Coordinates of C-alpha atoms in Angstrom, one line a residue:
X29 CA 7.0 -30.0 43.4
X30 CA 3.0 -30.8 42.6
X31 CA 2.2 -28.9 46.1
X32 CA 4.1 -25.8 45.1
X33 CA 2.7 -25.6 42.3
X34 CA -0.8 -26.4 43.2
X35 CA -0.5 -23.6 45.8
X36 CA 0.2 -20.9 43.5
X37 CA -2.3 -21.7 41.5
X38 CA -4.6 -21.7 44.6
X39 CA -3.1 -18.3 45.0
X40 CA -3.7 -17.0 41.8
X41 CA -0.5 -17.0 40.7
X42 CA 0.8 -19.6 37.4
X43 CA 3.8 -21.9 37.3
X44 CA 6.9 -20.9 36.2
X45 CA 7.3 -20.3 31.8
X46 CA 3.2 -19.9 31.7
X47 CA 1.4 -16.7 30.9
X48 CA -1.1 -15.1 33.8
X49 CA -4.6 -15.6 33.1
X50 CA -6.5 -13.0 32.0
X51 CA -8.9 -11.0 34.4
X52 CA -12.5 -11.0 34.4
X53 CA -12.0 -7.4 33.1
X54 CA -9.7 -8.0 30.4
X55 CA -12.1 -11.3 29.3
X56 CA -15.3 -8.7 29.6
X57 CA -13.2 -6.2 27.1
X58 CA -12.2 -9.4 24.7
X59 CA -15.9 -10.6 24.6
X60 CA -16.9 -7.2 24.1
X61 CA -14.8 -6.7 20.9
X62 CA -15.5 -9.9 19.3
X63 CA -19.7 -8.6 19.4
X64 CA -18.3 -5.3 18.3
X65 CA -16.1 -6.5 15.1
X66 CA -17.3 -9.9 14.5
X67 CA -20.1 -8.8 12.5
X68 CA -18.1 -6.6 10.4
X69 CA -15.5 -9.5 10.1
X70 CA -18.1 -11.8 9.0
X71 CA -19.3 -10.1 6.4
X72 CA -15.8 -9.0 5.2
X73 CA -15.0 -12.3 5.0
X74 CA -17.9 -13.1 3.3
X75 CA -17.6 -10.7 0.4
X76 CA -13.1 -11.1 -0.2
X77 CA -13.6 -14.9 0.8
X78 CA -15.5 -15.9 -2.6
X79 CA -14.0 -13.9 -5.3
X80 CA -10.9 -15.4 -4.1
X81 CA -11.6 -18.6 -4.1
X82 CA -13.6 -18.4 -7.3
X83 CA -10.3 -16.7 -9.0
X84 CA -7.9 -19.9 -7.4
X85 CA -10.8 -22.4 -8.4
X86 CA -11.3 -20.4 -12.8
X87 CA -7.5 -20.5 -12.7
X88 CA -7.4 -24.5 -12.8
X89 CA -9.2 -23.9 -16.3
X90 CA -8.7 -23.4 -19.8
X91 CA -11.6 -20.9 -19.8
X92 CA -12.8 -18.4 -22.4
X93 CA -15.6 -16.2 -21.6
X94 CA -16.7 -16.5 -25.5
X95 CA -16.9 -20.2 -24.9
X96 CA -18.2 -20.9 -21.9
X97 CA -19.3 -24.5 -22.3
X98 CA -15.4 -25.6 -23.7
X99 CA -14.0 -25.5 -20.2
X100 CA -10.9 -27.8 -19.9
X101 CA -9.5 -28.8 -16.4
X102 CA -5.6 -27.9 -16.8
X103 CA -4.3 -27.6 -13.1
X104 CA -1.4 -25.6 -13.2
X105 CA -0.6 -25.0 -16.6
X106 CA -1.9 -21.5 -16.9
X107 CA 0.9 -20.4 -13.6
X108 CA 3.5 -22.5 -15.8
X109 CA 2.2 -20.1 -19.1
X110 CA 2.7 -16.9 -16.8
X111 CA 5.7 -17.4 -15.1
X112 CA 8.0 -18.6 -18.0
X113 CA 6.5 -15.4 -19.7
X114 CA 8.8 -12.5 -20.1
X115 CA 5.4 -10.4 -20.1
X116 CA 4.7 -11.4 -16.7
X117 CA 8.3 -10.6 -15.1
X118 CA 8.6 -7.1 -17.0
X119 CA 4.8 -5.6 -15.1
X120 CA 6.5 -7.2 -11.7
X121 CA 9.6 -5.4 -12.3
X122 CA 7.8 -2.1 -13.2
X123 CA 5.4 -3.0 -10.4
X124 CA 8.0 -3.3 -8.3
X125 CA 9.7 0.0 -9.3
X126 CA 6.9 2.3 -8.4
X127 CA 6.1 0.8 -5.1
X128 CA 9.5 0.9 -4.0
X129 CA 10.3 4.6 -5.5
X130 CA 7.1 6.3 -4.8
X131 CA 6.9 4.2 -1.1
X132 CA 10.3 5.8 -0.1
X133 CA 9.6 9.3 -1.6
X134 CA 6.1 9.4 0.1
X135 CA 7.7 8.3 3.8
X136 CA 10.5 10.9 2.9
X137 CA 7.7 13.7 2.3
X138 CA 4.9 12.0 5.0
X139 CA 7.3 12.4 7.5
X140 CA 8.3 16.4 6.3
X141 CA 4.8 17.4 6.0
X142 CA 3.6 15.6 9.5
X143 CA 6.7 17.4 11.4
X144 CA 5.1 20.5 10.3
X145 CA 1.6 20.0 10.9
X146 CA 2.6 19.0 14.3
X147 CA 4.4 22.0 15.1
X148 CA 2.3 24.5 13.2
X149 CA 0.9 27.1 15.0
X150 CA -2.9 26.5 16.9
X151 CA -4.3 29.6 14.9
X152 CA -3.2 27.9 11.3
X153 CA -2.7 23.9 12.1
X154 CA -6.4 23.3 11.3
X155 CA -6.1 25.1 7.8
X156 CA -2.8 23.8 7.2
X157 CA -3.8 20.0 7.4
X158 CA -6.9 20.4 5.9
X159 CA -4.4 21.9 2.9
X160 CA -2.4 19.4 2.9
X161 CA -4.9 16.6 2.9
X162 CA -6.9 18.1 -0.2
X163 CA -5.0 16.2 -2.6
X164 CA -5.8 12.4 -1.1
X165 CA -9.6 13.9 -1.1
X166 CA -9.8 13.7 -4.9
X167 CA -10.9 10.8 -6.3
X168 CA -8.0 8.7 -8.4
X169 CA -9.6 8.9 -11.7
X170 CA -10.2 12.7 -11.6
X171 CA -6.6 12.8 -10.3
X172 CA -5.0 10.8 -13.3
X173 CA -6.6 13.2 -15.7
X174 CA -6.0 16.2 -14.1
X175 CA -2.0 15.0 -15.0
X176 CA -2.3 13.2 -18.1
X177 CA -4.1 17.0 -19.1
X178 CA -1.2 18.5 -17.7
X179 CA 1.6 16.5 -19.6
X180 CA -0.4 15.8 -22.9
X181 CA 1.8 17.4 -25.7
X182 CA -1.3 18.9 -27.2
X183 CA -3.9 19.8 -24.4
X184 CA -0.8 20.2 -21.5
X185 CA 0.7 23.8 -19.8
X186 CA 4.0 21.8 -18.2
X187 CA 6.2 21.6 -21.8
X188 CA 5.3 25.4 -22.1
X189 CA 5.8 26.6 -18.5
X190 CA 9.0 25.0 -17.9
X191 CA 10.6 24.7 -21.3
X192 CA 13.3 26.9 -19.6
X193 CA 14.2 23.5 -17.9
X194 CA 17.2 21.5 -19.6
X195 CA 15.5 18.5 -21.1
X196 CA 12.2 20.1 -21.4
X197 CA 10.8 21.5 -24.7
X198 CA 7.4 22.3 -26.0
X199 CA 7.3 19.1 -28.4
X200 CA 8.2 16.7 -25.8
X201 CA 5.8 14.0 -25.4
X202 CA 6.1 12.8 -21.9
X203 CA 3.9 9.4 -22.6
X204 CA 5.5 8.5 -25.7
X205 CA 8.7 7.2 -23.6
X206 CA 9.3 4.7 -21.0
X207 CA 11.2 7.2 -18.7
X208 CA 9.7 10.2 -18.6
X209 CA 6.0 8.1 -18.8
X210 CA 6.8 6.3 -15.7
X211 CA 8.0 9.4 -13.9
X212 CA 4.5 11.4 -14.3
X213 CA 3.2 8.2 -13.2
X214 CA 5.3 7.9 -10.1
X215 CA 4.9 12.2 -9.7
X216 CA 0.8 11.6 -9.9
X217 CA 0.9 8.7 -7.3
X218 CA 3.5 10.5 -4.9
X219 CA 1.4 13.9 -5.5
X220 CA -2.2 12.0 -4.2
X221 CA -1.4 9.9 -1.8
X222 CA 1.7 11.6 0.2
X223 CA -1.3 13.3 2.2
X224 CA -2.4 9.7 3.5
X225 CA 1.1 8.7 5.1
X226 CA 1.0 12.0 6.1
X227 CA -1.7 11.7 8.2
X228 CA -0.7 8.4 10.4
X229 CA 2.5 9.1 10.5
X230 CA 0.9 12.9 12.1
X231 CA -1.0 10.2 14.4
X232 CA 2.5 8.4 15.3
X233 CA 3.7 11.5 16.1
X234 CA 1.0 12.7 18.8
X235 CA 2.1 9.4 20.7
X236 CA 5.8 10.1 20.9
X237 CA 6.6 11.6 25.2
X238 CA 7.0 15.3 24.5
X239 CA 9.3 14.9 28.0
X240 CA 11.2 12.0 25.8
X241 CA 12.3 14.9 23.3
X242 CA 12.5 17.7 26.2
X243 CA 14.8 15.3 28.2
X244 CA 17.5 14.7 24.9
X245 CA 17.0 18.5 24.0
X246 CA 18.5 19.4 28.0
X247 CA 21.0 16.6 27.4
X248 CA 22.5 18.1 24.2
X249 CA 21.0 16.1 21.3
X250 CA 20.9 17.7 17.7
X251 CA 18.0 17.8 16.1
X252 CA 18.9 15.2 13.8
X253 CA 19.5 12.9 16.6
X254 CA 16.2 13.8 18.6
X255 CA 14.6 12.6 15.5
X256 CA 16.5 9.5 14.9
X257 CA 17.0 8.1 18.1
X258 CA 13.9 9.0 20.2
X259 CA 11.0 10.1 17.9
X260 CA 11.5 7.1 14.9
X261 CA 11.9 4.4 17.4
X262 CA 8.7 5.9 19.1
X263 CA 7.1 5.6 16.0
X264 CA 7.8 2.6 14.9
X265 CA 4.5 0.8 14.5
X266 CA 2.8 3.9 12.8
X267 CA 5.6 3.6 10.4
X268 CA 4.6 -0.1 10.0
X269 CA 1.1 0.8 9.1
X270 CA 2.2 3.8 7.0
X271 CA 4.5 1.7 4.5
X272 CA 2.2 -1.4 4.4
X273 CA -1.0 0.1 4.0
X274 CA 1.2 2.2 0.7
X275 CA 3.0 -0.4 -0.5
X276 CA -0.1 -2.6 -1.0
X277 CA -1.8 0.4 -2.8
X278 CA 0.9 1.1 -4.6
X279 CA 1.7 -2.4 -6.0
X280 CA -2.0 -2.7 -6.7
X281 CA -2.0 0.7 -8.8
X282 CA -4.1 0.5 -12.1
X283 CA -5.9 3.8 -12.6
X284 CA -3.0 6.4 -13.3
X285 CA -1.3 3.4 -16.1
X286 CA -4.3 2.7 -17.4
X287 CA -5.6 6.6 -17.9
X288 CA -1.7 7.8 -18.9
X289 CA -0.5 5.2 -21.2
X290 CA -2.9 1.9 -20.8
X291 CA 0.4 -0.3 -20.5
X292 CA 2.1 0.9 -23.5
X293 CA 6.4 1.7 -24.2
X294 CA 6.4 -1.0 -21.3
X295 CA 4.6 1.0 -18.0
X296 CA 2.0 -1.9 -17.7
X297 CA 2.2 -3.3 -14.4
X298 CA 0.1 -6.4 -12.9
X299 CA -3.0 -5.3 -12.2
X300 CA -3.1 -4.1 -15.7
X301 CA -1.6 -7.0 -17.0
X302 CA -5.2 -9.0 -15.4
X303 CA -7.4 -6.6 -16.7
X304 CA -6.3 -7.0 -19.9
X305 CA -6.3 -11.0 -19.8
X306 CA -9.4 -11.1 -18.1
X307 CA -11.6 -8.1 -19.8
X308 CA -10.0 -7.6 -23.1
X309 CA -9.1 -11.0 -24.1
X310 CA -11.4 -12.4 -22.5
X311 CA -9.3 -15.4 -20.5
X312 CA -11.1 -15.7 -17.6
X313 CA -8.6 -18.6 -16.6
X314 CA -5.0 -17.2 -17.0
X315 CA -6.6 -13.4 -16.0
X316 CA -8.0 -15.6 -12.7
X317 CA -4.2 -16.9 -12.4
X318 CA -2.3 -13.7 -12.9
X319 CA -4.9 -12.2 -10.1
X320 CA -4.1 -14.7 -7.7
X321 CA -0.2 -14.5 -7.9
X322 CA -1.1 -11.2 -7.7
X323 CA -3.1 -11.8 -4.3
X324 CA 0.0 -14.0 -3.1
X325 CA 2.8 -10.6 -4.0
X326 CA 0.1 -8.9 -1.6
X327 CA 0.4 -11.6 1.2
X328 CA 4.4 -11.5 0.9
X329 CA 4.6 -7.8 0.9
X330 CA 2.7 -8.0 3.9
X331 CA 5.0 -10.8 5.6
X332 CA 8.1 -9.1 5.0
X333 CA 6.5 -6.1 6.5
X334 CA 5.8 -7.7 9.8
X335 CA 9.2 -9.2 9.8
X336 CA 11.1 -6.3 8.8
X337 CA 9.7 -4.3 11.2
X338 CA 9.3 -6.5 14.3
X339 CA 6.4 -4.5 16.0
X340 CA 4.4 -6.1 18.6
X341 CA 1.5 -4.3 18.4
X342 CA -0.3 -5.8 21.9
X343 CA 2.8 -5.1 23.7
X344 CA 2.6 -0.9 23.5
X345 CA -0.5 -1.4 25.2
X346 CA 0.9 -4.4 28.1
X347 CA -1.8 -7.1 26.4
X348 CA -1.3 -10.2 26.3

């Protein structure tokens, strides 16, 4: 048994159950890309590395920032203070809400406008995408304004140009209610950042076998079922990066809340929730401690991304 085995290895092959070795090509490429992103990984690390750990270490403390010399070691009490806080759960459940809304609505749309801009016409595709992307060009801030202007009840154009619309009148004051708050704030995220899935699911698309859809066209396939059975599954890791890369922006949104409403008729989600602990109040501690269970959402968002989807990235390209 030794012998056989020690001949295929002297023959370059591997026992049974153990992965090939890799070739001095494919070790060349590998050393090649840690010189090329090792640096930038370094540094990366080097500037998201310490905050974090400066947030985990502040939120062991009783810590003001208007007394900086009481500082009392407390452990865990500030994540006991947060989590038995009916604060805390109300900005996950509305943070929750507009990730999941705006996530869905945005893949719904991404996928809509990328089906076009990949079948638009040569003379117009250049103008069209570069239309389409205009919106995830302006900055976040300008964007939040340009709606709050829109739906303010004294400076906005929406009550007046659609009061024709049932539930729409000229003295409605969109940010003076939970509902119809929330929904500009959903419409204003969906409206910015649709472009972005947009564009890598436009990418996913460019990969799918145009013979793949050809072949199930001559077979007889609807349309619905070229789309559902040959170009998703074709797509499926762009569609991976699509929803995580969104849904950890989303979760994380702050700018729109905090320009529409700043939190108020209960539309404050987490990231405002540590702002306001940490800059107006002042609490370095519990802000550091709402940031970090923050930080951990992030890491399980990402986790039951990975495991929903099940994409092995290496694999579409035969690595190992």
């Amino acid at each position: 048994m030794s012998t056989s085995v020690e001949t295929r290895a002297a023959a370059g092959g591997s026992p049974k159950g153990r992965k090939p070795g890799l070739s001095d090509r494919a070790r060349a490429e590998r050393r090649l890309g840690f010189w090329l992103a090792g640096p930038a990984f370094i540094i990366m690390l080097a500037v998201t590395a310490y905050p974090i750990l400066l947030a985990l270490w502040d939120s062991l403390f009783k810590y003001r920032l208007t007394a900086p010399d009481d500082r009392q070691f407390v452990f865990l009490s500030n994540y006991a203070t947060i989590l038995t806080d009916e604060v805390f759960w109300r900005d996950l459940r509305v943070t929750v809400l507009i990730t999941v809304v705006t996530v869905i609505i945005e893949l719904i749309l991404g996928f809509a406008l990328a089906m076009v801009m990949n079948s638009a016409l040569k003379a117009v595709r250049g103008w069209l995408r570069t239309a389409i992307l205009v919106p995830y060009g302006i900055i976040t801030v300008v964007s939040a304004f340009a709606w709050f202007y829109a739906f303010d009840i004294n400076s906005g154009y929406v009550n007046h140009w659609f009061s024709w619309v049932p539930g729409i009148s000229t003295d409605l004051n969109w940010f003076a209610d939970f509902g119809t708050a929330i929904t500009v704030i959903m419409a204003s995220e969906i409206w910015k950042t649709t472009p972005f899935i947009s564009l890598l699911l436009l990418a996913g698309l460019a990969q799918v076998p145009g013979e793949l859809t050809e072949a199930a066209e001559v077979d007889g396939a609807t349309w619905w079922q070229r789309f559902t059975r040959v170009i998703v599954p074709n797509m499926k890791a762009a569609i991976m990066v699509a929803v995580l890369f969104r849904a950890l922006d989303a979760f994380r949104i702050f700018d729109n809340v905090y320009i529409m409403t700043k939190g108020a008729y209960g539309t404050e989600t987490l990231s405002l929730l540590a702002y306001r602990t940490s800059i107006t109040r002042l609490e370095i501690g519990m802000g550091s401690a709402v940031s970090v269970l923050l930080f951990l959402c992030v890491i399980l968002i990402c986790f039951i991304a990975i495991k929903l989807f099940k994409v092995d990235l290496t694999g579409a390209r035969g690595g190992n």
